[in-house]
Amino acid sequence: MENLYCLRCNRELESGNKSVAVYMFTQTVGIRPRQKSAAKRICFCPQCAVSLAMGPPPEGALNLAAWEMIRELVSSDPALNEAAWEALRGITGLLSGGGENGARRAVGGYLEF
Ligand SMILES: [Zn+2]
């Protein structure tokens, strides 16, 4: 299976990793023969998905459409936030040597920006 990368931070997303996928394809409408592009899968790691959703609206109509969809996911259920939280705890755990207080401080900092 191909390895995917987060479009925003370029983190490698191994199969089984939690992520948000945006599927995109184009097709002609009302034109014969109907033409379809290949479907493209764009991935975001949970941290980037949450960070994008919390951030200001991007420029560009397509970016805005994707942003609105990601916001819908992030706001409809805390599971994605929790996935971002877990991943970040893992990273800060590695950096700080796994201290419980260190992890909690770092998570607070993450939510501040
Ligand atoms: Zn990312």
Tab-separated table of C-alpha atoms and ligand atoms in Angstrom:
chain	number	residue	atom	x	y	z
A	1	MET	CA	0.000	0.000	0.000
A	2	GLU	CA	1.265	3.463	-0.896
A	3	ASN	CA	2.398	5.748	1.862
A	4	LEU	CA	0.597	9.053	2.113
A	5	TYR	CA	1.807	12.362	3.416
A	6	CYS	CA	-0.036	15.149	5.174
A	7	LEU	CA	-0.500	17.924	2.615
A	8	ARG	CA	0.209	20.607	5.203
A	9	CYS	CA	3.115	19.359	7.340
A	10	ASN	CA	4.385	16.551	5.101
A	11	ARG	CA	4.251	14.070	7.972
A	12	GLU	CA	4.133	10.519	6.686
A	13	LEU	CA	0.777	8.857	7.323
A	14	GLU	CA	1.228	5.131	7.522
A	15	SER	CA	-1.743	2.906	6.809
A	16	GLY	CA	-3.805	2.634	9.967
A	17	ASN	CA	-2.804	6.124	11.132
A	18	LYS	CA	-5.644	8.481	11.891
A	19	SER	CA	-6.053	11.161	9.258
A	20	VAL	CA	-8.570	13.198	7.312
A	21	ALA	CA	-8.875	12.409	3.600
A	22	VAL	CA	-10.217	14.817	1.003
A	23	TYR	CA	-11.212	13.082	-2.233
A	24	MET	CA	-11.283	15.099	-5.397
A	25	PHE	CA	-12.146	14.375	-8.989
A	26	THR	CA	-13.572	16.379	-11.836
A	27	GLN	CA	-16.009	15.404	-14.532
A	28	THR	CA	-17.710	17.130	-17.414
A	29	VAL	CA	-21.433	17.741	-17.131
A	30	GLY	CA	-23.761	17.961	-20.107
A	31	ILE	CA	-20.896	17.307	-22.509
A	32	ARG	CA	-20.638	14.066	-24.486
A	33	PRO	CA	-18.607	12.006	-24.089
A	34	ARG	CA	-18.551	12.505	-20.360
A	35	GLN	CA	-14.983	12.868	-19.154
A	36	LYS	CA	-13.715	12.136	-15.695
A	37	SER	CA	-10.342	12.874	-14.172
A	38	ALA	CA	-8.618	10.400	-11.931
A	39	ALA	CA	-9.703	10.664	-8.305
A	40	LYS	CA	-7.113	12.220	-6.047
A	41	ARG	CA	-6.819	11.647	-2.353
A	42	ILE	CA	-5.445	14.463	-0.238
A	43	CYS	CA	-4.624	13.714	3.386
A	44	PHE	CA	-4.244	15.767	6.524
A	45	CYS	CA	-2.957	14.501	9.842
A	46	PRO	CA	-5.386	15.131	12.730
A	47	GLN	CA	-3.276	17.986	14.146
A	48	CYS	CA	-3.261	19.848	10.832
A	49	ALA	CA	-6.981	19.212	10.252
A	50	VAL	CA	-7.845	20.671	13.663
A	51	SER	CA	-5.375	23.512	13.269
A	52	LEU	CA	-6.799	24.411	9.841
A	53	ALA	CA	-10.366	24.248	11.128
A	54	MET	CA	-9.545	26.568	14.055
A	55	GLY	CA	-7.653	28.989	11.829
A	56	PRO	CA	-8.916	31.805	9.626
A	57	PRO	CA	-10.581	31.014	6.290
A	58	PRO	CA	-8.043	30.405	3.506
A	59	GLU	CA	-7.994	32.241	0.199
A	60	GLY	CA	-9.360	30.636	-2.921
A	61	ALA	CA	-12.750	29.088	-3.578
A	62	LEU	CA	-11.506	25.483	-3.559
A	63	ASN	CA	-9.495	25.971	-0.387
A	64	LEU	CA	-12.517	27.558	1.233
A	65	ALA	CA	-14.757	24.642	0.234
A	66	ALA	CA	-12.302	22.124	1.704
A	67	TRP	CA	-11.854	24.249	4.835
A	68	GLU	CA	-15.611	24.336	5.411
A	69	MET	CA	-15.804	20.542	5.108
A	70	ILE	CA	-12.926	20.033	7.540
A	71	ARG	CA	-14.560	22.461	9.971
A	72	GLU	CA	-17.725	20.425	9.735
A	73	LEU	CA	-15.817	17.273	10.725
A	74	VAL	CA	-13.923	18.939	13.544
A	75	SER	CA	-17.017	20.605	15.003
A	76	SER	CA	-19.426	17.682	14.689
A	77	ASP	CA	-17.612	15.239	16.977
A	78	PRO	CA	-14.690	15.478	19.421
A	79	ALA	CA	-13.086	12.265	18.070
A	80	LEU	CA	-10.878	14.124	15.577
A	81	ASN	CA	-9.778	16.612	18.232
A	82	GLU	CA	-8.968	13.702	20.497
A	83	ALA	CA	-6.884	12.065	17.758
A	84	ALA	CA	-4.905	15.304	17.353
A	85	TRP	CA	-4.545	15.518	21.120
A	86	GLU	CA	-3.291	11.927	21.368
A	87	ALA	CA	-0.765	12.409	18.566
A	88	LEU	CA	0.540	15.574	20.157
A	89	ARG	CA	0.824	13.939	23.556
A	90	GLY	CA	2.901	11.238	21.885
A	91	ILE	CA	5.249	13.823	20.343
A	92	THR	CA	5.641	15.940	23.476
A	93	GLY	CA	6.071	12.750	25.486
A	94	LEU	CA	9.069	11.908	23.316
A	95	LEU	CA	10.504	15.428	23.573
A	96	SER	CA	10.037	15.889	27.300
A	97	GLY	CA	10.817	12.348	28.353
A	98	GLY	CA	7.180	11.498	28.970
A	99	GLY	CA	6.328	13.701	31.938
A	100	GLU	CA	2.576	13.985	32.468
A	101	ASN	CA	2.806	17.683	33.368
A	102	GLY	CA	5.010	18.454	30.385
A	103	ALA	CA	2.506	16.915	28.033
A	104	ARG	CA	-0.369	18.867	29.522
A	105	ARG	CA	1.476	22.182	29.251
A	106	ALA	CA	2.370	21.527	25.633
A	107	VAL	CA	-1.208	20.686	24.728
A	108	GLY	CA	-2.328	23.977	26.264
A	109	GLY	CA	0.263	25.785	24.146
A	110	TYR	CA	-0.962	24.023	21.036
A	111	LEU	CA	-4.508	25.224	21.556
A	112	GLU	CA	-3.388	28.807	22.108
A	113	PHE	CA	-2.159	29.659	18.611
B	1	ZN	ZN	-0.031	17.494	9.141
